[in-house]
Coordinates of C-alpha atoms in Angstrom, one line a residue:
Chain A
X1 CA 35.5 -8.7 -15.9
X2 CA 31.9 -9.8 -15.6
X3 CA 31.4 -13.3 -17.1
X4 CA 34.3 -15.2 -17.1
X5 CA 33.3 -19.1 -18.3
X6 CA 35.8 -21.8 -17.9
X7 CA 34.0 -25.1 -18.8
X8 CA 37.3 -28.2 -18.6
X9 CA 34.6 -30.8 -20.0
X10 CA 31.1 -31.4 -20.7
X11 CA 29.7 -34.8 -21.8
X12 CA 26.9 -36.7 -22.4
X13 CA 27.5 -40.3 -21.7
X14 CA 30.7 -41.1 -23.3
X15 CA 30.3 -38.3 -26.1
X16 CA 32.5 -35.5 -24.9
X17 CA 30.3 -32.4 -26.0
X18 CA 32.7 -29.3 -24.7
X19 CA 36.9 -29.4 -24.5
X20 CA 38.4 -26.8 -22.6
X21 CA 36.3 -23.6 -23.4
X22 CA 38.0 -20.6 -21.4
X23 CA 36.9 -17.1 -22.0
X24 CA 36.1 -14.1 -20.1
X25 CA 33.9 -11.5 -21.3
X26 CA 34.0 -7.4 -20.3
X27 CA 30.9 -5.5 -19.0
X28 CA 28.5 -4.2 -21.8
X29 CA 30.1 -6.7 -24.6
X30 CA 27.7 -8.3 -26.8
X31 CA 29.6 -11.6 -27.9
X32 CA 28.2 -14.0 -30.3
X33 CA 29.1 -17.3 -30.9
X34 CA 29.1 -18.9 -33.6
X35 CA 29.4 -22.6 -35.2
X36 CA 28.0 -25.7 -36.8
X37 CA 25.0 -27.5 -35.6
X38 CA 26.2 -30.3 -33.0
X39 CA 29.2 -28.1 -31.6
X40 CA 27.6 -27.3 -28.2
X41 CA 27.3 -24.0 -28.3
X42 CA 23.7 -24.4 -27.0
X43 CA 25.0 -26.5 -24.3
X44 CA 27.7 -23.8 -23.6
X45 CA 24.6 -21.4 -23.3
X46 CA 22.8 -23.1 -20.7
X47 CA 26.1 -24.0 -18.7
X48 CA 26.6 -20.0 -18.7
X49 CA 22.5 -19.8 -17.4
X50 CA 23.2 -22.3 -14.7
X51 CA 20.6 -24.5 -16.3
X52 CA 22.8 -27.2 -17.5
X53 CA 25.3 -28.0 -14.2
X54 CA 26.7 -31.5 -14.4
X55 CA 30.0 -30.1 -16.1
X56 CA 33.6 -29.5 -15.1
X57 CA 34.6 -26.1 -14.9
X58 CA 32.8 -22.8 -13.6
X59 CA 31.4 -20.2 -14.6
X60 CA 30.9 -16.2 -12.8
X61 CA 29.1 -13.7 -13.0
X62 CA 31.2 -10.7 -11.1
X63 CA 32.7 -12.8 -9.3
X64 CA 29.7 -14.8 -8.1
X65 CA 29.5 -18.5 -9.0
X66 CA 26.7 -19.6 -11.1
X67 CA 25.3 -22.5 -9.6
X68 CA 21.9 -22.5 -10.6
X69 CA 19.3 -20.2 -13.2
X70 CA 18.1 -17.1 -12.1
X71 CA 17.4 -13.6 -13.0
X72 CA 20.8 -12.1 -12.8
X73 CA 21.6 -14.5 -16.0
X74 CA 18.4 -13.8 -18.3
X75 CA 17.5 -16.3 -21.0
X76 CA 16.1 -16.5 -24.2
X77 CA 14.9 -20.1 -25.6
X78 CA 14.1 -20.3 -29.1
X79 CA 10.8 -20.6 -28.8
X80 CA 9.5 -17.9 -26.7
X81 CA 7.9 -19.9 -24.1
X82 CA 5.2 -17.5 -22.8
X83 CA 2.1 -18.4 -20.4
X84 CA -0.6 -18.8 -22.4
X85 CA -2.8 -18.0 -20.1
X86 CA -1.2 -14.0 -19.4
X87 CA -1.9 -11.1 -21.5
X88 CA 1.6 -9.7 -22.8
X89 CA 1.8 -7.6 -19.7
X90 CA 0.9 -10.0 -17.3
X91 CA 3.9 -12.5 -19.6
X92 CA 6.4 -9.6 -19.1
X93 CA 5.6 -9.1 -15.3
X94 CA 5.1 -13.0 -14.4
X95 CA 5.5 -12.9 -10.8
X96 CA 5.3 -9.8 -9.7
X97 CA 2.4 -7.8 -9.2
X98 CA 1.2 -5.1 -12.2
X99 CA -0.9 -3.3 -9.4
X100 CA 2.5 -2.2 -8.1
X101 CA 2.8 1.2 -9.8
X102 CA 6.4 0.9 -9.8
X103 CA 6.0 -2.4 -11.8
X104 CA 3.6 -1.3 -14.2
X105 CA 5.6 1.4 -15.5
X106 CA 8.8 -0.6 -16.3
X107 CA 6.5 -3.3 -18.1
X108 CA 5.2 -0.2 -20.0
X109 CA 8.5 1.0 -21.1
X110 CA 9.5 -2.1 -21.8
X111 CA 6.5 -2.8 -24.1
X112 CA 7.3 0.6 -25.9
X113 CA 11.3 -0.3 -25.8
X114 CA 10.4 -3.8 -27.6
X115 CA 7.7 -1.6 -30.0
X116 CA 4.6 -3.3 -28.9
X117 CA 3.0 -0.3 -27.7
X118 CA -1.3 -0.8 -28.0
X119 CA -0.3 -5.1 -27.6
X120 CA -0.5 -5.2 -23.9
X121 CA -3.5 -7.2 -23.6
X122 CA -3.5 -9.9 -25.7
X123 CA -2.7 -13.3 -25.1
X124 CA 0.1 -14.9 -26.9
X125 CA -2.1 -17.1 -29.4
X126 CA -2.7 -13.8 -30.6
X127 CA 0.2 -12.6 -31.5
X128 CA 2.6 -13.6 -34.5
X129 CA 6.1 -15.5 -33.9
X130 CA 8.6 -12.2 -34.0
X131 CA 6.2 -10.0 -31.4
X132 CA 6.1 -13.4 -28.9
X133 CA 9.7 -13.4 -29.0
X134 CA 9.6 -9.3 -28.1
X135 CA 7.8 -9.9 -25.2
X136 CA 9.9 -12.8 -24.2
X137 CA 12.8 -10.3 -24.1
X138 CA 10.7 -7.6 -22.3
X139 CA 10.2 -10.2 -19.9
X140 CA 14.1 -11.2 -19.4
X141 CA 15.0 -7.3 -19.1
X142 CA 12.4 -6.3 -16.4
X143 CA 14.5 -8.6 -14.1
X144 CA 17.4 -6.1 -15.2
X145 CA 20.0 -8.9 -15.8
X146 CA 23.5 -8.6 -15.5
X147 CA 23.9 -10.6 -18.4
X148 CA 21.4 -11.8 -21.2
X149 CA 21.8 -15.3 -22.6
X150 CA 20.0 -15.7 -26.0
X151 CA 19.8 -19.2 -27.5
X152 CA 19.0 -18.6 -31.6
X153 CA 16.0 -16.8 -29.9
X154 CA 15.6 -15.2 -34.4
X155 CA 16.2 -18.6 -35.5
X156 CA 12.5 -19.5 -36.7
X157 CA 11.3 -16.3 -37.5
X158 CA 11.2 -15.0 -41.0
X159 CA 14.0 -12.9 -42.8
X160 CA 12.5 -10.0 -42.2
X161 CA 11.3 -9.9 -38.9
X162 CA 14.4 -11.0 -38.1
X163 CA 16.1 -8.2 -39.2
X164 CA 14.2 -6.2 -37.3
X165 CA 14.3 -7.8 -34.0
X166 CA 18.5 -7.3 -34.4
X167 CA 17.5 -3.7 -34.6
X168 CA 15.6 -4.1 -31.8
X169 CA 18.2 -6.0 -30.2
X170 CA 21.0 -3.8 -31.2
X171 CA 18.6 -0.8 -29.5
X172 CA 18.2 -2.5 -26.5
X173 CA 21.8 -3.1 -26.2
X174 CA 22.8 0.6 -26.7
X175 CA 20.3 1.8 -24.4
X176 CA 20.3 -0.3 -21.1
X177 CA 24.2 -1.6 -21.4
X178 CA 23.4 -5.1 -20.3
X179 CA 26.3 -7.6 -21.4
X180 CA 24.8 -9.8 -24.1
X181 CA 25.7 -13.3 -25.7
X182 CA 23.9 -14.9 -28.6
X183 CA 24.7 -18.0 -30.1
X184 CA 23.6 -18.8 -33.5
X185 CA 23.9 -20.0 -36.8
X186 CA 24.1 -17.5 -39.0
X187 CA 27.2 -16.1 -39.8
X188 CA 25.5 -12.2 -41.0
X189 CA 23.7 -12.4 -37.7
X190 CA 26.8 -13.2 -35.6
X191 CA 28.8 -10.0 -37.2
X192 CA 25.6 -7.9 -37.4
X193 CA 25.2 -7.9 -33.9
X194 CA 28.6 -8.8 -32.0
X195 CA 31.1 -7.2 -30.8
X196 CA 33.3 -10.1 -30.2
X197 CA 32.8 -13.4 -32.3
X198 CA 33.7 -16.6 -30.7
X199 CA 33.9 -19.5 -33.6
X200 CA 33.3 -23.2 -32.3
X201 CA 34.3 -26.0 -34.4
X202 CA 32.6 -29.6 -33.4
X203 CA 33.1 -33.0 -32.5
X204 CA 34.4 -32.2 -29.5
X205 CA 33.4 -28.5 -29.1
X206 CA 36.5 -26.7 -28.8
X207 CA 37.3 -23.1 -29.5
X208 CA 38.5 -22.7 -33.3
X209 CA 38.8 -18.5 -33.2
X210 CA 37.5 -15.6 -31.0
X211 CA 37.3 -12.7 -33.6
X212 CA 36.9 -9.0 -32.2
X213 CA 34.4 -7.0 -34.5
X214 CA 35.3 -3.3 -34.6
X215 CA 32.2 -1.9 -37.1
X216 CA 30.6 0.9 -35.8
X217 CA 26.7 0.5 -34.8
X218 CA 24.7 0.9 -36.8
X219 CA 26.1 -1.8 -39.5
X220 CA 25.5 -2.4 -42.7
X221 CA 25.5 -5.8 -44.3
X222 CA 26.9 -4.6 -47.6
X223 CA 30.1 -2.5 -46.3
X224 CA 32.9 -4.3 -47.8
X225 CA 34.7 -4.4 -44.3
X226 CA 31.8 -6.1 -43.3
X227 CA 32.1 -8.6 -46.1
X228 CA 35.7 -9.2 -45.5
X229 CA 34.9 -10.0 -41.9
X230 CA 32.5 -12.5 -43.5
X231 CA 35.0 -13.9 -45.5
X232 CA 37.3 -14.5 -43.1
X233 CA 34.3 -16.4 -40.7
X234 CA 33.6 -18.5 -43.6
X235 CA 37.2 -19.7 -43.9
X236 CA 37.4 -20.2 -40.2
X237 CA 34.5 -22.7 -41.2
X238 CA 36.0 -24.7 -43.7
X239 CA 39.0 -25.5 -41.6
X240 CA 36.9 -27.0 -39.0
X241 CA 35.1 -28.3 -41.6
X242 CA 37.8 -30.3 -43.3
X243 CA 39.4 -31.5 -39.3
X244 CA 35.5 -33.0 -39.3
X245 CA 36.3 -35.0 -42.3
X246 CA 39.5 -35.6 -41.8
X247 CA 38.8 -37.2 -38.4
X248 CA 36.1 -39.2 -40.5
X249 CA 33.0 -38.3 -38.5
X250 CA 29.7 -36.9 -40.1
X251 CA 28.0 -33.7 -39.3
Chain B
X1 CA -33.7 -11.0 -74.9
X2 CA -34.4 -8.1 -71.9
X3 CA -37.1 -10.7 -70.3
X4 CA -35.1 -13.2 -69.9
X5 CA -32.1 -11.2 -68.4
X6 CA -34.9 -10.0 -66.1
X7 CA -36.3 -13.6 -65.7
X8 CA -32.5 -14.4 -64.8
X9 CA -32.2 -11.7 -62.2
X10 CA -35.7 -12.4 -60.7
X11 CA -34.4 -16.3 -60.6
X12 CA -31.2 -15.0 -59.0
X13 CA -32.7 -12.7 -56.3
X14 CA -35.0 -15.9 -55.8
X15 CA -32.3 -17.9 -54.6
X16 CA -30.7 -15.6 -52.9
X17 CA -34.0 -15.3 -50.8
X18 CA -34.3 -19.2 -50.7
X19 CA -30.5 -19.4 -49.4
X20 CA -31.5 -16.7 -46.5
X21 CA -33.9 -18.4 -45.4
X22 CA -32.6 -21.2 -44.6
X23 CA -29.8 -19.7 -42.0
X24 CA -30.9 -20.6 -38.9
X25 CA -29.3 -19.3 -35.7
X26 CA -27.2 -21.7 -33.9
X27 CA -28.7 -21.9 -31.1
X28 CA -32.2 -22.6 -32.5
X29 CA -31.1 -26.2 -34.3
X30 CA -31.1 -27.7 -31.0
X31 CA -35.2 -27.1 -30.8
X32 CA -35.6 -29.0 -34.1
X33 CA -35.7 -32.7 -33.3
X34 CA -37.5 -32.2 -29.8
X35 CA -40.1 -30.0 -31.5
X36 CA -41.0 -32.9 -34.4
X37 CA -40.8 -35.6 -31.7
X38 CA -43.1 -33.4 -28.8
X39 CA -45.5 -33.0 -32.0
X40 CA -45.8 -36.4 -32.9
X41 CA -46.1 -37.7 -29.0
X42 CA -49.0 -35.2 -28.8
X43 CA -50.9 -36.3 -31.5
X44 CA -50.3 -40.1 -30.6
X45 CA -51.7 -39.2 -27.1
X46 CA -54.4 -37.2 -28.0
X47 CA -56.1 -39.8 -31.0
X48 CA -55.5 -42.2 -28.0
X49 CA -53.4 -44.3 -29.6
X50 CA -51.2 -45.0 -26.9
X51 CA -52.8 -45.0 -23.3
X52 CA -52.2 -42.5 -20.8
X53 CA -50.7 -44.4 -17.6
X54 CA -48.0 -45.8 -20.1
X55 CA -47.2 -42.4 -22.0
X56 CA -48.9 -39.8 -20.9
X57 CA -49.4 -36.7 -23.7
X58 CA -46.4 -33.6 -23.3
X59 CA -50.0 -31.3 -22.3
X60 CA -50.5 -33.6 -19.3
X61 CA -47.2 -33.7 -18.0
X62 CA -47.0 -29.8 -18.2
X63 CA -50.4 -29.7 -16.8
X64 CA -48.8 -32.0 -13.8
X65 CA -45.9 -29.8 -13.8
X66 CA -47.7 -27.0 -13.1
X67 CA -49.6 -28.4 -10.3
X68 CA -46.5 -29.7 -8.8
X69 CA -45.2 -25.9 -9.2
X70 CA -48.4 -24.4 -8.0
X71 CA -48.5 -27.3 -4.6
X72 CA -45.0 -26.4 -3.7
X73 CA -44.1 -29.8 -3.7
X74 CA -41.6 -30.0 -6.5
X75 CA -39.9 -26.7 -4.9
X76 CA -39.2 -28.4 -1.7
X77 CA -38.5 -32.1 -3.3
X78 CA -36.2 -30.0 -5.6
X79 CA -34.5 -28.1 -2.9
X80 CA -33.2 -31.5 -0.9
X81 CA -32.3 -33.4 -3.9
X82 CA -30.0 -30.2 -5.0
X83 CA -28.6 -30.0 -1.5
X84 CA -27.9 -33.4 -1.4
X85 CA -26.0 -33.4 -5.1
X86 CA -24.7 -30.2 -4.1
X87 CA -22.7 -31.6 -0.6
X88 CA -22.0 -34.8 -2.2
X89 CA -20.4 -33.0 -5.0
X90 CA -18.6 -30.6 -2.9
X91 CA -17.1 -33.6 -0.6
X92 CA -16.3 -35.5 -3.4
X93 CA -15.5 -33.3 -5.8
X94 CA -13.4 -31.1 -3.4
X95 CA -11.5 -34.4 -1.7
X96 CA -10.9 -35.3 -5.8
X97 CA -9.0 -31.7 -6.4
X98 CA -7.3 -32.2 -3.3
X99 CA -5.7 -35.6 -4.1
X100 CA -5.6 -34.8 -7.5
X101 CA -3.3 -31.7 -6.5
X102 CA -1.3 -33.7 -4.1
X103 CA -0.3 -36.8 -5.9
X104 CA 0.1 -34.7 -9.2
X105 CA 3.0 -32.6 -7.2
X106 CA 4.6 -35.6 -5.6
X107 CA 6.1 -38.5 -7.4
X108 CA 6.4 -40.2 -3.9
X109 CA 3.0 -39.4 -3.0
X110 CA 2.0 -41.0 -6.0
X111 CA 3.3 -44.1 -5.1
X112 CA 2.0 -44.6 -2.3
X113 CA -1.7 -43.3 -3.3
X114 CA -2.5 -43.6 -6.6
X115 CA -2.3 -47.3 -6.9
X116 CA -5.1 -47.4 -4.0
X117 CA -7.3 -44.9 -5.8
X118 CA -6.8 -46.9 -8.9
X119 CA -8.0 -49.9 -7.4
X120 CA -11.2 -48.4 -5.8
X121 CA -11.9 -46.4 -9.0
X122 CA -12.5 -49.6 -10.7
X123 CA -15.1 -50.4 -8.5
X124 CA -18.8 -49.2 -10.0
X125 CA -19.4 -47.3 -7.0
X126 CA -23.2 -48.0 -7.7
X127 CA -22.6 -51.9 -6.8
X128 CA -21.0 -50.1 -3.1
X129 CA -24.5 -49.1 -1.9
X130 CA -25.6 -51.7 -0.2
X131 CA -22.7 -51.6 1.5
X132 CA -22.9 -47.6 2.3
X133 CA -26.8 -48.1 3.5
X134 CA -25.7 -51.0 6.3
X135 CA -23.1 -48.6 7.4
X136 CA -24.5 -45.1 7.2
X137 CA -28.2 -46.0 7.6
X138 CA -31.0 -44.7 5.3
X139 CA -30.5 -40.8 6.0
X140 CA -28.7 -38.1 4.4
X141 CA -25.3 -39.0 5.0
X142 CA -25.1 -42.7 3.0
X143 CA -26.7 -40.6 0.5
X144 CA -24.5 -37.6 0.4
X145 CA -21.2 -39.9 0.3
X146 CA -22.5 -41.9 -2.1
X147 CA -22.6 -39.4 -4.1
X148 CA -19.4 -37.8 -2.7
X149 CA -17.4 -41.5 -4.5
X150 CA -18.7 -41.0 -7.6
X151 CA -17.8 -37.3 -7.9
X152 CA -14.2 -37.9 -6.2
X153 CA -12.4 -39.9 -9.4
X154 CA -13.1 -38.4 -12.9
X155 CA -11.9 -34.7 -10.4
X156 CA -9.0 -36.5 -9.0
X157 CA -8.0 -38.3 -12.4
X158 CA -8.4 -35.2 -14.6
X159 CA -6.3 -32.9 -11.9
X160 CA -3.7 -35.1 -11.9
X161 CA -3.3 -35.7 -15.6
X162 CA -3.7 -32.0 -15.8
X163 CA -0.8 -30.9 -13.6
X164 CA 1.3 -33.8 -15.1
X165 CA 0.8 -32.4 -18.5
X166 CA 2.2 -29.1 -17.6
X167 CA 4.6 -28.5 -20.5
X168 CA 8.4 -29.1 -18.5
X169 CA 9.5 -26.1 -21.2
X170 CA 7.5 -23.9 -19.2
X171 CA 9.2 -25.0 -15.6
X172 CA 12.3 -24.0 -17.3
X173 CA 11.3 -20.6 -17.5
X174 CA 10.2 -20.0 -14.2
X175 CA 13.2 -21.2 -12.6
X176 CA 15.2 -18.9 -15.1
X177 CA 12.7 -16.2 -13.7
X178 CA 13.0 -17.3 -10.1
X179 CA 9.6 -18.2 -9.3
X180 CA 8.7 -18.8 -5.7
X181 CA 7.0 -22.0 -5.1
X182 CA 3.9 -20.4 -4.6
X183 CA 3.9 -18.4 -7.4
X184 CA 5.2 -21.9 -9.6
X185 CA 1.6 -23.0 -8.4
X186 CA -0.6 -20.1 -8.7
X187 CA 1.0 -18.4 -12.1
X188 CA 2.4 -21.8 -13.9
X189 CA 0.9 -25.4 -12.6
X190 CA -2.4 -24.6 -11.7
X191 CA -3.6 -22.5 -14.8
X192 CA -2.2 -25.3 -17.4
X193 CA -4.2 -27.6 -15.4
X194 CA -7.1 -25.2 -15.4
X195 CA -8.5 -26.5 -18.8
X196 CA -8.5 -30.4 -17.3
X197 CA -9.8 -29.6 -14.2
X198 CA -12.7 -28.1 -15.6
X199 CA -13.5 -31.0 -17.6
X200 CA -13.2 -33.2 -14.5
X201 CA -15.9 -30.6 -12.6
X202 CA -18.1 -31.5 -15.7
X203 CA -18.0 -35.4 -15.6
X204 CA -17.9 -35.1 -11.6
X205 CA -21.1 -33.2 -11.8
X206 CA -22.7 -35.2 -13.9
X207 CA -22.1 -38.2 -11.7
X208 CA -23.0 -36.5 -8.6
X209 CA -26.5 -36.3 -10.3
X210 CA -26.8 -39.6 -11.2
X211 CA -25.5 -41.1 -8.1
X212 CA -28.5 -38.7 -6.6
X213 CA -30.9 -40.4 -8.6
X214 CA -29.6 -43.7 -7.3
X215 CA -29.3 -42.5 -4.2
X216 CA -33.3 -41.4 -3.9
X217 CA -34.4 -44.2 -6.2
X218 CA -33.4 -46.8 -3.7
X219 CA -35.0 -45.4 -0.8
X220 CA -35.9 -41.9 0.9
X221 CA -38.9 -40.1 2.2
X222 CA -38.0 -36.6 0.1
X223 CA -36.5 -35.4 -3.1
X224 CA -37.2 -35.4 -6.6
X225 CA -36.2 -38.9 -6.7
X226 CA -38.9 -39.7 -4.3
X227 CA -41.5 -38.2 -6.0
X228 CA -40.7 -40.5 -8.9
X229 CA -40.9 -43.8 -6.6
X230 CA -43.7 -42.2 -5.6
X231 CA -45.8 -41.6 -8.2
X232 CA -45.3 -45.0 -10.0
X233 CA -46.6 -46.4 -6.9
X234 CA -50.0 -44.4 -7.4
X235 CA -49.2 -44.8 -11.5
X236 CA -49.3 -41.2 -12.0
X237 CA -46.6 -41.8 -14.7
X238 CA -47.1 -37.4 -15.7
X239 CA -45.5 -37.4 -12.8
X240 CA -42.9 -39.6 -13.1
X241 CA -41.8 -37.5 -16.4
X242 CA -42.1 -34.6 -14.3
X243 CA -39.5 -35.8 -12.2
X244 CA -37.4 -36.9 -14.9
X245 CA -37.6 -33.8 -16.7
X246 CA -36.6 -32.2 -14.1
X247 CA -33.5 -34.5 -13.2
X248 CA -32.4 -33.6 -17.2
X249 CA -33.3 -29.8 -17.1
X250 CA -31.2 -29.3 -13.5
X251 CA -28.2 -31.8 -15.3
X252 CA -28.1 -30.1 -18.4
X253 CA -28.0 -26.0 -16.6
X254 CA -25.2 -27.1 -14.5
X255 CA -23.3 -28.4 -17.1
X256 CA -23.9 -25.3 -19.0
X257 CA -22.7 -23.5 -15.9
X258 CA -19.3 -24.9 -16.2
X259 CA -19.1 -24.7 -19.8
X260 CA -20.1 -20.7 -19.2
X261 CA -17.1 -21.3 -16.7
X262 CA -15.0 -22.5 -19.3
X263 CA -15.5 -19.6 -21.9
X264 CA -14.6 -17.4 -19.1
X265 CA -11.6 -18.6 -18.0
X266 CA -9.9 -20.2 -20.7
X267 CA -10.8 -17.4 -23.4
X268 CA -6.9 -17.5 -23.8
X269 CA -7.1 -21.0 -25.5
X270 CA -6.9 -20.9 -29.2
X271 CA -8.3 -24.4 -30.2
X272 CA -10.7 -25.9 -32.9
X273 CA -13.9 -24.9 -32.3
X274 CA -15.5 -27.5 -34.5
X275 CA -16.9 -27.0 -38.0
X276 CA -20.5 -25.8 -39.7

């Protein structure tokens, strides 16, 4: 097993946020959860980045407690948070020094691997919301994570762009074998991409349905497996939809 | 019919001309007003309707200017007053980064400090001088720390503000990235508090100069300020323009120095630049 999340509570203030979430996810899986806005997933994210640690519970990463963010859990915000003042390059390699040879070839394999080959020295005011998110995922995979967190990081972007950056995604998966989770919103993108589908239902966040996907890569949105799968997330969705009513509160 | 197409073209081409014409470089709009008002002085002077010891005519303050140049007196009055804005600016302004860095990083040194600083800032460090001359004397050094106050705050104000304003997004990131505290200065706090700093090196400069001019004004045996004193004691007022010429020239190229600073360093900023 590599990331094995077991969070018993999570609350802010008196709200409890998160109710016994327990899964454990293999090497090289690419899960993606899923679930209305308010749920926690988010939360859930940054709990599993060590950036959120006033929870009950744990969370590991083979086997090694994560107690705090760091490079072995990368993460993706949904904005792309780059330095301003660095050059795509100098974004991707932060802290460590581009005059290392070694360095500078990863960062340019990297910029080719995230297709922004000819980019590498312009600042991010430059360049346009999809290629800034690129380079913030260049910059996450230089640190060669063990696992890669991504928080909506397509969630602003465009319908187009954002279908590309799942291809992108999808590539990057395939070639470097790095265990992913994505939480989102949209249902397409959760089934496009995953290989596992966790569904989270609000108010508290709990677990409503962990859904293995079994489409071969590359997918296509129109297969009708594919829209069956689709079907059968939606209905998930109006169950936890109707308990939300049914225990009065608004979404 | 085929005149009056032609007349239309002609008319056309005419404006187009007109409308060429009257695209002047940037750079050049800035001569404009000084020109008409250097004209007008000159001609006021010259038809002597105004008389010379009260405003003497732009030709006789060049023509002072040049003997000043010529003498070597304005090169060496020029050299001490520089030094002395130069070291006051360099005490001040360096002691204002400083601070600026250190109570900007601590919450707890903030405390302690800042409401001190506060308090002194509030204090027009012109009214201090008195106070500066019965403790330093007449010589360099009451000068150079006079100068040194005035620098310190708007450096020490604007670095502080500056690191505080560091967007806490971006600290998220380089703890996700592991940054080592050095590097969480060098590549994240002090580069998002580049663009404030800089703007505090501006106002501290200009301060440093006018505390100079203070500084000279009240007392000293050199300096451009001294030749000012100087020459309204002997009513030479060409002179006295001279020297204020040159206290506005030296002001103004520094100040463009940092600005040329600015460009260069911040040329990742993507801000408004102001309209035409």
């Amino acid at each position: 097993m590599t990331v094995s999340i077991h969070v018993n509570e999570k609350a802010f203030g008196r709200a409890v946020v998160l109710d016994d979430i327990h899964f454990d996810i293999q090497k090289g899986e690419f899960l993606t959860i899923i679930g209305p806005s308010g749920c926690g997933k988010s939360t859930l994210l940054k709990i599993a980045a060590g950036l959120d640690t006033e929870y009950s519970g744990s969370v590991e990463i083979n086997g090694r407690e994560v107690t705090r963010p760091g490079i072995s859990q990368g993460f993706i915000f949904q904005e792309h948070r780059l330095f301003p003042w660095l050059t795509v390059e100098q974004n991707i390699a932060a802290d460590l020094n581009l005059r290392d040879p070694n360095v500078k070839k990863t960062v340019q394999e990297l910029i080719d691997i995230v297709r922004l080959t000819g980019n590498e020295k312009a600042y991010p005011a430059e360049l346009s919301g999809g290629m800034s998110q690129r380079v913030a995922i260049a910059r996450a995979l230089l640190r060669e994570p063990e696992v890669l967190l991504l928080d909506e990081p397509f969630g602003a972007l465009d319908a187009f762009t954002r279908k590309h950056l799942q291809d992108v995604l999808i590539d990057i998966w395939q070639k470097k074998k790095i265990t992913m989770i994505l939480v989102t919103h949209d249902i397409d993108e959760s089934i496009y991409l995953g290989t596992q589908l966790a569904i989270l239902r609000a108010n508290p966040g709990r677990l409503q349905k962990w859904l293995p996907i079994e489409l071969l890569f590359p997918r296509n949105r129109t297969d009708t497996s594919f829209q069956y799968l689709r079907q059968k997330v939606l209905e998930e969705f109006e169950k936890t939809e109707h308990s939300v009513y049914a225990e009065g509160a608004g979404i | 019919m085929k005149t009056a197409a032609f007349a239309e073209l002609n008319g056309r081409e005419k404006t187009a001309k007109v409308r060429k014409a009257r695209k002047v470089p940037g750079w050049l709009k800035g001569f404009f007003v000084p020109i008409i008002i250097l004209a007008v002085w000159q001609y006021a002077g010259s038809a002597e309707l105004i008389s010379a010891t009260v405003l003497p005519t732009p030709l006789a303050i060049l023509l002072s200017f040049y003997e000043l140049a010529v003498s070597g007196e304005l090169a060496a009055n020029m050299q001490i007053s520089i030094a002395r804005a130069a070291g006051g600016f360099l005490l001040g302004g360096g002691l204002g980064l400083l601070f600026g860095i250190l109570v900007g990083f601590s919450k707890k040194t903030e405390s302690y400090l800042d409401p001190s600083l506060q308090m002194l800032r509030t204090v027009p460090h012109l009214a201090v001088t008195p106070l500066f001359i019965l403790w330093f004397g007449f010589d360099e050094l009451s000068k150079v720390l006079l100068i040194a106050l005035g620098a310190f705050f708007p450096i020490y104000i604007n670095t502080f503000l500056g690191i505080r304003g560091v967007d806490a997004k971006l600290f998220d990131v380089a703890r996700v990235l592991e940054f080592s505290w050095r590097h969480q200065i060098t590549r994240l706090i002090l580069p998002a508090a580049l663009p404030s700093i800089l703007l505090g090196v501006r106002l501290s400069l200009g301060i440093a100069w006018l505390g100079l001019v203070v500084a000279e004004l009240m007392g000293s045996s050199a300096g451009v300020g001294y030749m000012i004193m100087d020459a309204r004691q002997f009513s030479q007022t060409e002179k006295v323009f001279v020297g204020i010429i040159i206290f506005a020239v030296v002001g103004k190229l520094t100040d463009s120095f940092v600005r040329l600073l600015e460009r260069k360093l911040l040329k990742w900023r993507s801000s408004f630049q102001g309209t035409n």
